[in-house]
Structures are given as structure tokens and as C-alpha cells.
Amino acid sequence: MAETKKVGTSNVTPVVIQAFNDKKLQSQTGKFTLPINPENYAMSYKVEVDQSGGHGNSGSDIKYKKTPPEQLKLEFIFDNTGTVMGNTLDGTPVQEQVRNFMTVTYHVDGESHKPHYLKVMWGDNLMTGDVQGFNCMLTQLDVNYTLFARTGEPLRAKLTAQFTNYVEQEARLQNRQDHRSPDLTHVRTVEFGDRLPLMTQKIYDDQSYYLKVAKANGLTSFRRLKTGANLVFPPIQES
């Protein structure tokens, strides 16, 4: 699913891209401010599922696989024609603007031996969870030179940049811990071959609760689970 939000180049808050050497974004190495704001930005969200069905079935059973990271797409221009109002890099050659942008976002850092981790800032437009800014890495960049001087020097370039979101490991582990919290009610659909003790282990990190889960679901036998049935895993209160 792609979501496009129109903002407008007249937005006085500029797009600022900060570059870091580390995933925790504590060691900043540089930044780049877009000289001309994009008119809009697009966010892409995707859920991957397994739709494989049995032989001879016209339909398919959808099973969740994973949620890939969000993606941010920005389209913007670098211009040196002297005709664009508010262009903060007017007078700077377009190729130099492109090089400076790529130094911050694309080139491999000499110390970390990888491209920089980035935070794309644009006021309140871009967020990572509840935190301002989009934490990401540049994953694709297209540069299209569209206007030239008589000498052949580029006067304008249109850039399309795609950034892929990431969550720093500690935050990702905390998020995973929250989703497995024994203080929450969970509902899981039984798949072929599922065993209640193992399902309980995945939810609570402790399979010894399986008898409580069986009782909560009115199961007469925890060894025979009906494929396709929904099981409730209630909050566990220690006795």
C-alpha cells in the first residue's frame, strides 16, 4: 500500500537529512538540506503473506509471514537556472549539488565501510514511531538531468530517492517483547502440526502454562488441536 501526501514547495520547513555512523544515531557525520522542498512524499507499507493452497482448491488460505520495513519516497529537484524562488543553493552547479547529496546519503563511509544511517527530518511530516524523523538508509536513487546550458552543463536534475526504514536492535527487541507480553491477551489460529505446549512457549516464553491455556479454551485434550480453530492465550497472573 502506498500513501502519497501533498505538502508543497512553499512549506517553510526544509527537508534535512542527517547522516550517522551508528544505528543508534549518536555519531553524526554530516547533513544535507534540500534546497527546494518536494511537493509531496510517499510512504509504502506492505504485509507479506503465504497464499499457497491445497491441490485442487480454487481458493487459498492466507497466512501472515512478515511485515517488511516502511519505505519513504521523495522526488525533488536540484536547479541552477536562477529562476526558482527560495532555492537555497542557487549558483551552485547541479553536479556539485548531486555529489554533495550522495556523499551524505549514498557513498560508503571510510570508517564503518557501509553507507550512512540516516534520519530524514521534515517538521512533523515524518515520524519513526512517536519520534520525529524517519530513521532509514537510502536504498535507491535515480538522477535524471532534464535541462542543460549551451555548454552542456546540467542546469536542472530531478532526483527520486527511496529510503527504507529500520528500527535499532534494542527497540526492535523491546517491540518483540511487548508483542509477546504475558500481560496481554493473544489469539492464535491453529495450523496443522501445532502443539499447545510449543504455542504456549512462543507466547509466554514458558510452556508450563499450556494447561491453563487449555482450561481457558475449554479443551478436553491439549494433544488434539483442531486445525483452523482460534485459541485464546489470556494474561497470566502468577499465583
Short mmCIF file of N, CA and C in Angstrom, two decimals, residues 100-210:
data_model
loop_
_atom_site.label_atom_id
_atom_site.label_comp_id
_atom_site.label_asym_id
_atom_site.label_seq_id
_atom_site.Cartn_x
_atom_site.Cartn_y
_atom_site.Cartn_z
N ASN A 100 27.29 16.32 -3.44
CA ASN A 100 27.18 16.57 -2.00
C ASN A 100 26.06 15.74 -1.38
N PHE A 101 24.95 15.62 -2.10
CA PHE A 101 23.84 14.81 -1.61
C PHE A 101 24.25 13.34 -1.48
N MET A 102 24.96 12.84 -2.50
CA MET A 102 25.36 11.43 -2.49
C MET A 102 26.44 11.15 -1.45
N THR A 103 27.27 12.15 -1.16
CA THR A 103 28.28 11.97 -0.12
C THR A 103 27.63 11.68 1.23
N VAL A 104 26.53 12.37 1.50
CA VAL A 104 25.83 12.18 2.77
C VAL A 104 25.00 10.90 2.78
N THR A 105 24.35 10.59 1.68
CA THR A 105 23.33 9.53 1.69
C THR A 105 23.76 8.21 1.07
N TYR A 106 24.70 8.24 0.15
CA TYR A 106 24.95 7.05 -0.69
C TYR A 106 26.35 6.46 -0.55
N HIS A 107 27.37 7.30 -0.51
CA HIS A 107 28.74 6.80 -0.53
C HIS A 107 29.08 6.00 0.73
N VAL A 108 29.95 5.01 0.57
CA VAL A 108 30.37 4.17 1.68
C VAL A 108 31.32 4.95 2.58
N ASP A 109 31.04 4.92 3.88
CA ASP A 109 31.87 5.63 4.85
C ASP A 109 33.20 4.90 5.04
N GLY A 110 34.28 5.67 5.14
CA GLY A 110 35.61 5.07 5.25
C GLY A 110 35.85 4.34 6.55
N GLU A 111 35.15 4.72 7.62
CA GLU A 111 35.36 4.07 8.92
C GLU A 111 34.46 2.86 9.11
N SER A 112 33.17 3.03 8.81
CA SER A 112 32.21 1.93 9.03
C SER A 112 32.14 0.98 7.85
N HIS A 113 32.68 1.39 6.69
CA HIS A 113 32.68 0.57 5.47
C HIS A 113 31.27 0.22 5.01
N LYS A 114 30.37 1.14 5.20
CA LYS A 114 28.99 0.99 4.74
C LYS A 114 28.39 2.38 4.57
N PRO A 115 27.30 2.50 3.82
CA PRO A 115 26.64 3.81 3.71
C PRO A 115 26.14 4.27 5.08
N HIS A 116 25.91 5.56 5.20
CA HIS A 116 25.49 6.12 6.47
C HIS A 116 24.06 5.70 6.84
N TYR A 117 23.84 5.60 8.14
CA TYR A 117 22.47 5.53 8.65
C TYR A 117 21.92 6.96 8.62
N LEU A 118 20.66 7.08 8.28
CA LEU A 118 20.10 8.40 8.03
C LEU A 118 18.87 8.68 8.89
N LYS A 119 18.64 9.95 9.14
CA LYS A 119 17.38 10.42 9.71
C LYS A 119 16.88 11.53 8.81
N VAL A 120 15.73 11.31 8.17
CA VAL A 120 15.14 12.31 7.30
C VAL A 120 14.15 13.13 8.11
N MET A 121 14.40 14.43 8.20
CA MET A 121 13.58 15.32 9.02
C MET A 121 12.80 16.26 8.11
N TRP A 122 11.50 16.41 8.41
CA TRP A 122 10.68 17.40 7.69
C TRP A 122 9.54 17.84 8.60
N GLY A 123 9.88 18.61 9.60
CA GLY A 123 8.88 19.06 10.57
C GLY A 123 8.20 17.87 11.22
N ASP A 124 6.87 17.91 11.25
CA ASP A 124 6.08 16.82 11.83
C ASP A 124 5.59 15.84 10.77
N ASN A 125 6.07 15.98 9.54
CA ASN A 125 5.57 15.12 8.47
C ASN A 125 6.07 13.69 8.59
N LEU A 126 7.30 13.52 9.03
CA LEU A 126 7.92 12.20 9.04
C LEU A 126 8.21 11.78 10.47
N MET A 127 7.80 10.55 10.80
CA MET A 127 7.96 10.05 12.15
C MET A 127 8.47 8.61 12.12
N THR A 128 9.24 8.23 13.14
CA THR A 128 9.57 6.83 13.41
C THR A 128 8.95 6.49 14.75
N GLY A 129 7.81 5.78 14.71
CA GLY A 129 7.04 5.58 15.93
C GLY A 129 6.52 6.91 16.42
N ASP A 130 6.87 7.26 17.66
CA ASP A 130 6.45 8.54 18.23
C ASP A 130 7.57 9.59 18.16
N VAL A 131 8.66 9.25 17.50
CA VAL A 131 9.83 10.13 17.46
C VAL A 131 9.88 10.84 16.11
N GLN A 132 10.17 12.14 16.16
CA GLN A 132 10.23 12.93 14.94
C GLN A 132 11.40 12.47 14.07
N GLY A 133 11.16 12.36 12.77
CA GLY A 133 12.19 11.94 11.83
C GLY A 133 11.99 10.50 11.39
N PHE A 134 12.48 10.19 10.18
CA PHE A 134 12.35 8.85 9.60
C PHE A 134 13.73 8.22 9.59
N ASN A 135 13.94 7.21 10.45
CA ASN A 135 15.23 6.52 10.54
C ASN A 135 15.34 5.52 9.40
N CYS A 136 16.43 5.59 8.64
CA CYS A 136 16.44 4.81 7.40
C CYS A 136 17.84 4.70 6.82
N MET A 137 17.91 4.01 5.70
CA MET A 137 19.06 4.03 4.81
C MET A 137 18.54 4.26 3.40
N LEU A 138 19.35 4.92 2.58
CA LEU A 138 19.00 5.11 1.18
C LEU A 138 19.13 3.77 0.47
N THR A 139 18.07 3.32 -0.20
CA THR A 139 18.11 2.03 -0.89
C THR A 139 18.00 2.15 -2.40
N GLN A 140 17.62 3.32 -2.89
CA GLN A 140 17.59 3.53 -4.34
C GLN A 140 17.60 5.02 -4.63
N LEU A 141 18.37 5.39 -5.65
CA LEU A 141 18.45 6.79 -6.07
C LEU A 141 18.51 6.87 -7.58
N ASP A 142 17.58 7.60 -8.18
CA ASP A 142 17.58 7.85 -9.62
C ASP A 142 17.80 9.35 -9.84
N VAL A 143 18.77 9.68 -10.69
CA VAL A 143 19.08 11.07 -11.02
C VAL A 143 18.83 11.28 -12.50
N ASN A 144 17.92 12.18 -12.83
CA ASN A 144 17.55 12.45 -14.21
C ASN A 144 17.85 13.91 -14.53
N TYR A 145 18.86 14.14 -15.36
CA TYR A 145 19.22 15.51 -15.76
C TYR A 145 18.28 15.95 -16.87
N THR A 146 17.59 17.06 -16.65
CA THR A 146 16.48 17.44 -17.55
C THR A 146 16.70 18.74 -18.31
N LEU A 147 17.68 19.55 -17.91
CA LEU A 147 17.89 20.84 -18.57
C LEU A 147 19.38 21.14 -18.60
N PHE A 148 19.85 21.67 -19.75
CA PHE A 148 21.28 21.89 -19.93
C PHE A 148 21.55 23.27 -20.51
N ALA A 149 22.73 23.81 -20.18
CA ALA A 149 23.20 25.05 -20.80
C ALA A 149 23.77 24.72 -22.18
N ARG A 150 24.05 25.75 -22.95
CA ARG A 150 24.61 25.53 -24.28
C ARG A 150 25.96 24.82 -24.22
N THR A 151 26.64 24.99 -23.11
CA THR A 151 27.95 24.34 -22.93
C THR A 151 27.82 22.87 -22.59
N GLY A 152 26.59 22.42 -22.33
CA GLY A 152 26.36 21.04 -21.93
C GLY A 152 26.29 20.85 -20.44
N GLU A 153 26.53 21.92 -19.69
CA GLU A 153 26.46 21.82 -18.23
C GLU A 153 25.02 21.63 -17.78
N PRO A 154 24.76 20.64 -16.91
CA PRO A 154 23.39 20.44 -16.41
C PRO A 154 22.93 21.63 -15.58
N LEU A 155 21.72 22.09 -15.85
CA LEU A 155 21.14 23.19 -15.09
C LEU A 155 20.03 22.72 -14.15
N ARG A 156 19.54 21.53 -14.38
CA ARG A 156 18.47 21.02 -13.52
C ARG A 156 18.52 19.49 -13.52
N ALA A 157 18.25 18.92 -12.36
CA ALA A 157 18.18 17.47 -12.23
C ALA A 157 17.00 17.11 -11.35
N LYS A 158 16.28 16.07 -11.74
CA LYS A 158 15.19 15.55 -10.92
C LYS A 158 15.67 14.27 -10.26
N LEU A 159 15.55 14.22 -8.95
CA LEU A 159 16.01 13.06 -8.19
C LEU A 159 14.82 12.35 -7.56
N THR A 160 14.86 11.04 -7.61
CA THR A 160 13.88 10.20 -6.92
C THR A 160 14.65 9.32 -5.95
N ALA A 161 14.43 9.54 -4.67
CA ALA A 161 15.17 8.81 -3.63
C ALA A 161 14.21 7.95 -2.82
N GLN A 162 14.61 6.71 -2.61
CA GLN A 162 13.80 5.79 -1.80
C GLN A 162 14.60 5.40 -0.56
N PHE A 163 13.98 5.59 0.59
CA PHE A 163 14.61 5.30 1.87
C PHE A 163 13.84 4.17 2.56
N THR A 164 14.57 3.23 3.13
CA THR A 164 13.94 2.10 3.83
C THR A 164 14.14 2.25 5.33
N ASN A 165 13.05 2.19 6.05
CA ASN A 165 13.06 2.38 7.50
C ASN A 165 13.74 1.21 8.20
N TYR A 166 14.36 1.50 9.32
CA TYR A 166 14.89 0.44 10.16
C TYR A 166 14.62 0.81 11.61
N VAL A 167 14.59 -0.21 12.46
CA VAL A 167 14.44 0.01 13.90
C VAL A 167 15.68 -0.52 14.57
N GLU A 168 16.33 0.29 15.36
CA GLU A 168 17.54 -0.11 16.07
C GLU A 168 17.27 -1.35 16.91
N GLN A 169 18.27 -2.21 17.05
CA GLN A 169 18.08 -3.55 17.61
C GLN A 169 17.41 -3.54 18.98
N GLU A 170 17.83 -2.67 19.87
CA GLU A 170 17.24 -2.67 21.21
C GLU A 170 15.75 -2.34 21.15
N ALA A 171 15.39 -1.37 20.30
CA ALA A 171 13.98 -1.01 20.16
C ALA A 171 13.19 -2.15 19.52
N ARG A 172 13.84 -2.85 18.56
CA ARG A 172 13.17 -3.96 17.91
C ARG A 172 12.92 -5.11 18.89
N LEU A 173 13.91 -5.37 19.73
CA LEU A 173 13.74 -6.43 20.73
C LEU A 173 12.67 -6.06 21.74
N GLN A 174 12.62 -4.76 22.12
CA GLN A 174 11.59 -4.32 23.05
C GLN A 174 10.21 -4.46 22.44
N ASN A 175 10.09 -4.12 21.14
CA ASN A 175 8.81 -4.24 20.45
C ASN A 175 8.38 -5.70 20.39
N ARG A 176 9.36 -6.59 20.13
CA ARG A 176 9.05 -8.02 20.10
C ARG A 176 8.61 -8.50 21.48
N GLN A 177 9.30 -7.99 22.52
CA GLN A 177 8.95 -8.37 23.89
C GLN A 177 7.54 -7.92 24.22
N ASP A 178 7.16 -6.69 23.78
CA ASP A 178 5.82 -6.18 24.05
C ASP A 178 4.76 -7.05 23.39
N HIS A 179 5.04 -7.52 22.15
CA HIS A 179 4.06 -8.33 21.44
C HIS A 179 3.93 -9.73 22.05
N ARG A 180 4.93 -10.14 22.86
CA ARG A 180 4.87 -11.45 23.49
C ARG A 180 4.55 -11.34 24.97
N SER A 181 4.13 -10.16 25.39
CA SER A 181 3.92 -9.92 26.81
C SER A 181 2.86 -10.84 27.39
N PRO A 182 3.14 -11.48 28.53
CA PRO A 182 2.13 -12.33 29.19
C PRO A 182 1.01 -11.52 29.81
N ASP A 183 1.14 -10.19 29.81
CA ASP A 183 0.09 -9.34 30.37
C ASP A 183 -0.98 -8.99 29.35
N LEU A 184 -0.83 -9.46 28.11
CA LEU A 184 -1.79 -9.18 27.05
C LEU A 184 -2.53 -10.45 26.65
N THR A 185 -3.73 -10.28 26.11
CA THR A 185 -4.48 -11.40 25.55
C THR A 185 -4.07 -11.59 24.10
N HIS A 186 -3.73 -12.82 23.74
CA HIS A 186 -3.33 -13.14 22.37
C HIS A 186 -4.29 -14.16 21.79
N VAL A 187 -4.54 -14.05 20.49
CA VAL A 187 -5.36 -15.03 19.78
C VAL A 187 -4.52 -15.60 18.64
N ARG A 188 -4.45 -16.91 18.56
CA ARG A 188 -3.68 -17.57 17.51
C ARG A 188 -4.56 -18.61 16.82
N THR A 189 -4.38 -18.74 15.51
CA THR A 189 -5.09 -19.76 14.73
C THR A 189 -4.23 -21.01 14.65
N VAL A 190 -4.83 -22.14 14.96
CA VAL A 190 -4.10 -23.41 14.96
C VAL A 190 -3.80 -23.83 13.52
N GLU A 191 -2.54 -24.11 13.25
CA GLU A 191 -2.13 -24.63 11.96
C GLU A 191 -1.78 -26.11 12.11
N PHE A 192 -1.79 -26.81 10.98
CA PHE A 192 -1.53 -28.25 11.01
C PHE A 192 -0.17 -28.52 11.66
N GLY A 193 -0.15 -29.40 12.62
CA GLY A 193 1.08 -29.76 13.30
C GLY A 193 1.38 -28.95 14.54
N ASP A 194 0.57 -27.93 14.82
CA ASP A 194 0.80 -27.13 16.02
C ASP A 194 0.56 -27.96 17.28
N ARG A 195 1.38 -27.71 18.28
CA ARG A 195 1.22 -28.35 19.59
C ARG A 195 1.07 -27.26 20.64
N LEU A 196 0.15 -27.49 21.55
CA LEU A 196 -0.18 -26.45 22.53
C LEU A 196 1.02 -26.03 23.38
N PRO A 197 1.85 -26.96 23.88
CA PRO A 197 3.00 -26.52 24.67
C PRO A 197 3.94 -25.59 23.89
N LEU A 198 4.15 -25.88 22.60
CA LEU A 198 5.04 -25.04 21.80
C LEU A 198 4.40 -23.68 21.52
N MET A 199 3.08 -23.67 21.26
CA MET A 199 2.39 -22.40 21.06
C MET A 199 2.46 -21.55 22.33
N THR A 200 2.31 -22.21 23.47
CA THR A 200 2.39 -21.51 24.75
C THR A 200 3.79 -20.94 24.98
N GLN A 201 4.80 -21.72 24.59
CA GLN A 201 6.18 -21.26 24.73
C GLN A 201 6.42 -19.98 23.93
N LYS A 202 5.85 -19.91 22.72
CA LYS A 202 6.06 -18.75 21.86
C LYS A 202 5.40 -17.50 22.44
N ILE A 203 4.28 -17.69 23.13
CA ILE A 203 3.56 -16.54 23.68
C ILE A 203 4.16 -16.07 25.00
N TYR A 204 4.41 -17.02 25.89
CA TYR A 204 4.79 -16.65 27.26
C TYR A 204 6.28 -16.88 27.57
N ASP A 205 7.01 -17.49 26.61
CA ASP A 205 8.38 -17.92 26.89
C ASP A 205 8.41 -18.93 28.03
N ASP A 206 7.33 -19.65 28.19
CA ASP A 206 7.23 -20.67 29.24
C ASP A 206 6.10 -21.62 28.88
N GLN A 207 6.44 -22.86 28.49
CA GLN A 207 5.41 -23.78 28.03
C GLN A 207 4.62 -24.42 29.17
N SER A 208 5.04 -24.15 30.42
CA SER A 208 4.34 -24.76 31.55
C SER A 208 2.93 -24.21 31.73
N TYR A 209 2.60 -23.12 31.02
CA TYR A 209 1.26 -22.54 31.14
C TYR A 209 0.24 -23.23 30.23
N TYR A 210 0.65 -24.27 29.51
CA TYR A 210 -0.26 -24.83 28.50
C TYR A 210 -1.54 -25.39 29.10
#
